[in-house]
């Protein structure tokens, strides 16, 4: 019975995430629009509507703060406090090494470019869907760079989503008896569904699998949060800088070259290349001769 409760808790986390995120979006839009209407009638209502559209990164910051507070507190009381803050902090950094950070930093860059191949295939199969996705990205303010953009793209989504998917949902699934691969597959599917559109949902599923593997590999959310943040950074500002600096042919070569690079980096990460100690089967303790 206890195991089933954990599966229900995992489902509850996912449902609550959707309710809080989309509910707070609707609530914010309603409050701003009504406030504009009361202050300026129909013109004020229109002004409030356009204010939200012109400040999507600010809107995203406000909207993400609601689930951020809810789930960070939930994670604190369910995971951190139970293991003890000091013990939890030690466990979070135990397997994280400079070499691991380096490999995962490069991995975030490689995966971001490899994802372009997935989108390219989808553009051939579903051109209208990919075009709608491109319009969605543009309207969401993901390339409107500002301080609000930093929080809306690079800081809050990785922090909140990793706490929810690779944190709480992953935790409850494994606590309920699911093996690593089953738990990883389920949370990745939910991560794809959460994004709410086919194109992003497909590649988010693969990213979710990767982030779940990294969470397990390092027994920590530090690396998944970092990779998620870098993935968002490289996919927005990084891509635009490359487009300004590199010829199209070089960009194309870079994209296809990142596929074998991703595979190589996963091997290096899995076998702990550059790390001095093995922990829990990953890096063997070597005695000095």
PDB file of N, CA and C in Angstrom, residues 132-193:
ATOM      1  N   UNK A 132       4.843  26.582 -36.093  1.00  0.00           N
ATOM      2  CA  UNK A 132       4.073  27.083 -34.943  1.00  0.00           C
ATOM      3  C   UNK A 132       4.941  27.132 -33.693  1.00  0.00           C
ATOM      4  N   UNK A 133       5.819  26.135 -33.543  1.00  0.00           N
ATOM      5  CA  UNK A 133       6.737  26.107 -32.405  1.00  0.00           C
ATOM      6  C   UNK A 133       7.710  27.284 -32.462  1.00  0.00           C
ATOM      7  N   UNK A 134       8.242  27.578 -33.650  1.00  0.00           N
ATOM      8  CA  UNK A 134       9.169  28.704 -33.815  1.00  0.00           C
ATOM      9  C   UNK A 134       8.490  30.024 -33.460  1.00  0.00           C
ATOM     10  N   UNK A 135       7.231  30.168 -33.852  1.00  0.00           N
ATOM     11  CA  UNK A 135       6.476  31.376 -33.510  1.00  0.00           C
ATOM     12  C   UNK A 135       6.240  31.467 -32.003  1.00  0.00           C
ATOM     13  N   UNK A 136       5.999  30.312 -31.393  1.00  0.00           N
ATOM     14  CA  UNK A 136       5.799  30.275 -29.942  1.00  0.00           C
ATOM     15  C   UNK A 136       7.051  30.727 -29.203  1.00  0.00           C
ATOM     16  N   UNK A 137       8.212  30.234 -29.631  1.00  0.00           N
ATOM     17  CA  UNK A 137       9.479  30.617 -29.006  1.00  0.00           C
ATOM     18  C   UNK A 137       9.704  32.120 -29.130  1.00  0.00           C
ATOM     19  N   UNK A 138       9.407  32.651 -30.334  1.00  0.00           N
ATOM     20  CA  UNK A 138       9.614  34.086 -30.553  1.00  0.00           C
ATOM     21  C   UNK A 138       8.688  34.923 -29.678  1.00  0.00           C
ATOM     22  N   UNK A 139       7.423  34.512 -29.581  1.00  0.00           N
ATOM     23  CA  UNK A 139       6.441  35.281 -28.805  1.00  0.00           C
ATOM     24  C   UNK A 139       6.666  35.152 -27.303  1.00  0.00           C
ATOM     25  N   UNK A 140       7.375  34.085 -26.893  1.00  0.00           N
ATOM     26  CA  UNK A 140       7.605  33.863 -25.461  1.00  0.00           C
ATOM     27  C   UNK A 140       8.711  34.740 -24.890  1.00  0.00           C
ATOM     28  N   UNK A 141       9.382  35.516 -25.732  1.00  0.00           N
ATOM     29  CA  UNK A 141      10.418  36.421 -25.254  1.00  0.00           C
ATOM     30  C   UNK A 141      11.727  35.752 -24.908  1.00  0.00           C
ATOM     31  N   UNK A 142      11.975  34.559 -25.464  1.00  0.00           N
ATOM     32  CA  UNK A 142      13.192  33.823 -25.107  1.00  0.00           C
ATOM     33  C   UNK A 142      14.456  34.428 -25.698  1.00  0.00           C
ATOM     34  N   UNK A 143      14.284  35.379 -26.610  1.00  0.00           N
ATOM     35  CA  UNK A 143      15.459  36.070 -27.166  1.00  0.00           C
ATOM     36  C   UNK A 143      15.424  37.569 -26.859  1.00  0.00           C
ATOM     37  N   UNK A 144      14.582  37.963 -25.912  1.00  0.00           N
ATOM     38  CA  UNK A 144      14.551  39.363 -25.468  1.00  0.00           C
ATOM     39  C   UNK A 144      15.457  39.484 -24.240  1.00  0.00           C
ATOM     40  N   UNK A 145      16.733  39.718 -24.480  1.00  0.00           N
ATOM     41  CA  UNK A 145      17.728  39.605 -23.417  1.00  0.00           C
ATOM     42  C   UNK A 145      17.667  40.776 -22.447  1.00  0.00           C
ATOM     43  N   UNK A 146      17.620  40.430 -21.172  1.00  0.00           N
ATOM     44  CA  UNK A 146      17.537  41.405 -20.087  1.00  0.00           C
ATOM     45  C   UNK A 146      17.779  40.656 -18.786  1.00  0.00           C
ATOM     46  N   UNK A 147      17.764  41.377 -17.677  1.00  0.00           N
ATOM     47  CA  UNK A 147      17.892  40.714 -16.372  1.00  0.00           C
ATOM     48  C   UNK A 147      16.713  39.779 -16.134  1.00  0.00           C
ATOM     49  N   UNK A 148      15.519  40.221 -16.544  1.00  0.00           N
ATOM     50  CA  UNK A 148      14.333  39.364 -16.403  1.00  0.00           C
ATOM     51  C   UNK A 148      14.506  38.088 -17.221  1.00  0.00           C
ATOM     52  N   UNK A 149      15.131  38.205 -18.400  1.00  0.00           N
ATOM     53  CA  UNK A 149      15.380  37.033 -19.248  1.00  0.00           C
ATOM     54  C   UNK A 149      16.276  36.028 -18.538  1.00  0.00           C
ATOM     55  N   UNK A 150      17.295  36.501 -17.839  1.00  0.00           N
ATOM     56  CA  UNK A 150      18.207  35.605 -17.119  1.00  0.00           C
ATOM     57  C   UNK A 150      17.424  34.740 -16.136  1.00  0.00           C
ATOM     58  N   UNK A 151      16.526  35.363 -15.383  1.00  0.00           N
ATOM     59  CA  UNK A 151      15.739  34.615 -14.399  1.00  0.00           C
ATOM     60  C   UNK A 151      14.690  33.741 -15.080  1.00  0.00           C
ATOM     61  N   UNK A 152      14.077  34.270 -16.151  1.00  0.00           N
ATOM     62  CA  UNK A 152      12.976  33.568 -16.807  1.00  0.00           C
ATOM     63  C   UNK A 152      13.427  32.378 -17.640  1.00  0.00           C
ATOM     64  N   UNK A 153      14.676  32.376 -18.090  1.00  0.00           N
ATOM     65  CA  UNK A 153      15.155  31.321 -18.986  1.00  0.00           C
ATOM     66  C   UNK A 153      16.257  30.476 -18.361  1.00  0.00           C
ATOM     67  N   UNK A 154      17.198  31.115 -17.678  1.00  0.00           N
ATOM     68  CA  UNK A 154      18.413  30.424 -17.225  1.00  0.00           C
ATOM     69  C   UNK A 154      18.354  29.981 -15.763  1.00  0.00           C
ATOM     70  N   UNK A 155      17.599  30.684 -14.943  1.00  0.00           N
ATOM     71  CA  UNK A 155      17.631  30.382 -13.505  1.00  0.00           C
ATOM     72  C   UNK A 155      16.379  29.652 -13.020  1.00  0.00           C
ATOM     73  N   UNK A 156      15.212  30.286 -13.155  1.00  0.00           N
ATOM     74  CA  UNK A 156      14.005  29.728 -12.540  1.00  0.00           C
ATOM     75  C   UNK A 156      13.526  28.415 -13.157  1.00  0.00           C
ATOM     76  N   UNK A 157      13.378  28.306 -14.492  1.00  0.00           N
ATOM     77  CA  UNK A 157      12.912  27.018 -15.037  1.00  0.00           C
ATOM     78  C   UNK A 157      13.809  25.825 -14.681  1.00  0.00           C
ATOM     79  N   UNK A 158      15.142  25.926 -14.846  1.00  0.00           N
ATOM     80  CA  UNK A 158      15.971  24.779 -14.438  1.00  0.00           C
ATOM     81  C   UNK A 158      15.820  24.438 -12.963  1.00  0.00           C
ATOM     82  N   UNK A 159      15.801  25.444 -12.110  1.00  0.00           N
ATOM     83  CA  UNK A 159      15.697  25.190 -10.674  1.00  0.00           C
ATOM     84  C   UNK A 159      14.374  24.522 -10.316  1.00  0.00           C
ATOM     85  N   UNK A 160      13.282  25.068 -10.830  1.00  0.00           N
ATOM     86  CA  UNK A 160      11.955  24.541 -10.500  1.00  0.00           C
ATOM     87  C   UNK A 160      11.733  23.178 -11.144  1.00  0.00           C
ATOM     88  N   UNK A 161      12.040  23.052 -12.426  1.00  0.00           N
ATOM     89  CA  UNK A 161      11.760  21.811 -13.139  1.00  0.00           C
ATOM     90  C   UNK A 161      12.628  20.662 -12.658  1.00  0.00           C
ATOM     91  N   UNK A 162      13.874  20.933 -12.313  1.00  0.00           N
ATOM     92  CA  UNK A 162      14.716  19.858 -11.773  1.00  0.00           C
ATOM     93  C   UNK A 162      14.238  19.427 -10.395  1.00  0.00           C
ATOM     94  N   UNK A 163      13.810  20.378  -9.579  1.00  0.00           N
ATOM     95  CA  UNK A 163      13.259  20.039  -8.259  1.00  0.00           C
ATOM     96  C   UNK A 163      12.027  19.164  -8.401  1.00  0.00           C
ATOM     97  N   UNK A 164      11.204  19.454  -9.401  1.00  0.00           N
ATOM     98  CA  UNK A 164       9.957  18.709  -9.604  1.00  0.00           C
ATOM     99  C   UNK A 164      10.215  17.349 -10.248  1.00  0.00           C
ATOM    100  N   UNK A 165      10.888  17.325 -11.400  1.00  0.00           N
ATOM    101  CA  UNK A 165      10.988  16.096 -12.184  1.00  0.00           C
ATOM    102  C   UNK A 165      12.130  15.182 -11.739  1.00  0.00           C
ATOM    103  N   UNK A 166      13.348  15.700 -11.642  1.00  0.00           N
ATOM    104  CA  UNK A 166      14.477  14.877 -11.207  1.00  0.00           C
ATOM    105  C   UNK A 166      14.607  14.872  -9.686  1.00  0.00           C
ATOM    106  N   UNK A 167      13.825  15.715  -9.025  1.00  0.00           N
ATOM    107  CA  UNK A 167      13.808  15.742  -7.574  1.00  0.00           C
ATOM    108  C   UNK A 167      12.648  14.934  -7.025  1.00  0.00           C
ATOM    109  N   UNK A 168      11.491  15.570  -6.878  1.00  0.00           N
ATOM    110  CA  UNK A 168      10.367  14.934  -6.200  1.00  0.00           C
ATOM    111  C   UNK A 168       9.783  13.742  -6.950  1.00  0.00           C
ATOM    112  N   UNK A 169       9.484  13.916  -8.248  1.00  0.00           N
ATOM    113  CA  UNK A 169       8.859  12.812  -8.990  1.00  0.00           C
ATOM    114  C   UNK A 169       9.788  11.599  -9.049  1.00  0.00           C
ATOM    115  N   UNK A 170      11.045  11.833  -9.370  1.00  0.00           N
ATOM    116  CA  UNK A 170      12.046  10.772  -9.405  1.00  0.00           C
ATOM    117  C   UNK A 170      12.155  10.091  -8.041  1.00  0.00           C
ATOM    118  N   UNK A 171      12.178  10.896  -6.993  1.00  0.00           N
ATOM    119  CA  UNK A 171      12.290  10.399  -5.617  1.00  0.00           C
ATOM    120  C   UNK A 171      11.113   9.484  -5.267  1.00  0.00           C
ATOM    121  N   UNK A 172       9.886   9.934  -5.555  1.00  0.00           N
ATOM    122  CA  UNK A 172       8.708   9.148  -5.202  1.00  0.00           C
ATOM    123  C   UNK A 172       8.597   7.878  -6.034  1.00  0.00           C
ATOM    124  N   UNK A 173       8.962   7.953  -7.303  1.00  0.00           N
ATOM    125  CA  UNK A 173       8.898   6.759  -8.147  1.00  0.00           C
ATOM    126  C   UNK A 173       9.862   5.685  -7.643  1.00  0.00           C
ATOM    127  N   UNK A 174      11.075   6.084  -7.319  1.00  0.00           N
ATOM    128  CA  UNK A 174      12.052   5.109  -6.822  1.00  0.00           C
ATOM    129  C   UNK A 174      11.663   4.614  -5.432  1.00  0.00           C
ATOM    130  N   UNK A 175      11.109   5.501  -4.616  1.00  0.00           N
ATOM    131  CA  UNK A 175      10.649   5.105  -3.283  1.00  0.00           C
ATOM    132  C   UNK A 175       9.484   4.125  -3.381  1.00  0.00           C
ATOM    133  N   UNK A 176       8.718   4.259  -4.461  1.00  0.00           N
ATOM    134  CA  UNK A 176       7.593   3.354  -4.675  1.00  0.00           C
ATOM    135  C   UNK A 176       8.006   1.996  -5.209  1.00  0.00           C
ATOM    136  N   UNK A 177       9.278   1.824  -5.529  1.00  0.00           N
ATOM    137  CA  UNK A 177       9.770   0.525  -5.971  1.00  0.00           C
ATOM    138  C   UNK A 177      10.183   0.470  -7.419  1.00  0.00           C
ATOM    139  N   UNK A 178      10.024   1.548  -8.160  1.00  0.00           N
ATOM    140  CA  UNK A 178      10.439   1.550  -9.562  1.00  0.00           C
ATOM    141  C   UNK A 178      11.958   1.525  -9.655  1.00  0.00           C
ATOM    142  N   UNK A 179      12.485   0.732 -10.571  1.00  0.00           N
ATOM    143  CA  UNK A 179      13.918   0.736 -10.806  1.00  0.00           C
ATOM    144  C   UNK A 179      14.329   2.035 -11.473  1.00  0.00           C
ATOM    145  N   UNK A 180      15.645   2.235 -11.576  1.00  0.00           N
ATOM    146  CA  UNK A 180      16.123   3.503 -12.135  1.00  0.00           C
ATOM    147  C   UNK A 180      15.570   3.763 -13.523  1.00  0.00           C
ATOM    148  N   UNK A 181      15.680   2.769 -14.428  1.00  0.00           N
ATOM    149  CA  UNK A 181      15.289   3.016 -15.815  1.00  0.00           C
ATOM    150  C   UNK A 181      13.791   3.243 -15.951  1.00  0.00           C
ATOM    151  N   UNK A 182      12.996   2.536 -15.167  1.00  0.00           N
ATOM    152  CA  UNK A 182      11.543   2.745 -15.204  1.00  0.00           C
ATOM    153  C   UNK A 182      11.198   4.143 -14.692  1.00  0.00           C
ATOM    154  N   UNK A 183      11.813   4.508 -13.558  1.00  0.00           N
ATOM    155  CA  UNK A 183      11.553   5.833 -12.985  1.00  0.00           C
ATOM    156  C   UNK A 183      12.024   6.929 -13.928  1.00  0.00           C
ATOM    157  N   UNK A 184      13.173   6.697 -14.560  1.00  0.00           N
ATOM    158  CA  UNK A 184      13.720   7.698 -15.474  1.00  0.00           C
ATOM    159  C   UNK A 184      12.822   7.862 -16.695  1.00  0.00           C
ATOM    160  N   UNK A 185      12.323   6.747 -17.228  1.00  0.00           N
ATOM    161  CA  UNK A 185      11.439   6.806 -18.388  1.00  0.00           C
ATOM    162  C   UNK A 185      10.142   7.546 -18.055  1.00  0.00           C
ATOM    163  N   UNK A 186       9.565   7.259 -16.898  1.00  0.00           N
ATOM    164  CA  UNK A 186       8.294   7.886 -16.513  1.00  0.00           C
ATOM    165  C   UNK A 186       8.463   9.390 -16.332  1.00  0.00           C
ATOM    166  N   UNK A 187       9.505   9.790 -15.589  1.00  0.00           N
ATOM    167  CA  UNK A 187       9.672  11.230 -15.361  1.00  0.00           C
ATOM    168  C   UNK A 187       9.992  11.960 -16.666  1.00  0.00           C
ATOM    169  N   UNK A 188      10.704  11.292 -17.597  1.00  0.00           N
ATOM    170  CA  UNK A 188      11.022  11.914 -18.882  1.00  0.00           C
ATOM    171  C   UNK A 188       9.768  12.097 -19.738  1.00  0.00           C
ATOM    172  N   UNK A 189       8.881  11.104 -19.712  1.00  0.00           N
ATOM    173  CA  UNK A 189       7.606  11.222 -20.428  1.00  0.00           C
ATOM    174  C   UNK A 189       6.790  12.380 -19.860  1.00  0.00           C
ATOM    175  N   UNK A 190       6.719  12.457 -18.550  1.00  0.00           N
ATOM    176  CA  UNK A 190       5.982  13.556 -17.909  1.00  0.00           C
ATOM    177  C   UNK A 190       6.620  14.903 -18.230  1.00  0.00           C
ATOM    178  N   UNK A 191       7.944  14.933 -18.287  1.00  0.00           N
ATOM    179  CA  UNK A 191       8.662  16.170 -18.624  1.00  0.00           C
ATOM    180  C   UNK A 191       8.314  16.617 -20.046  1.00  0.00           C
ATOM    181  N   UNK A 192       8.202  15.660 -20.964  1.00  0.00           N
ATOM    182  CA  UNK A 192       7.806  15.987 -22.326  1.00  0.00           C
ATOM    183  C   UNK A 192       6.380  16.508 -22.386  1.00  0.00           C
ATOM    184  N   UNK A 193       5.462  15.838 -21.699  1.00  0.00           N
ATOM    185  CA  UNK A 193       4.052  16.258 -21.675  1.00  0.00           C
ATOM    186  C   UNK A 193       3.919  17.652 -21.083  1.00  0.00           C
TER     187      UNK A 193
END
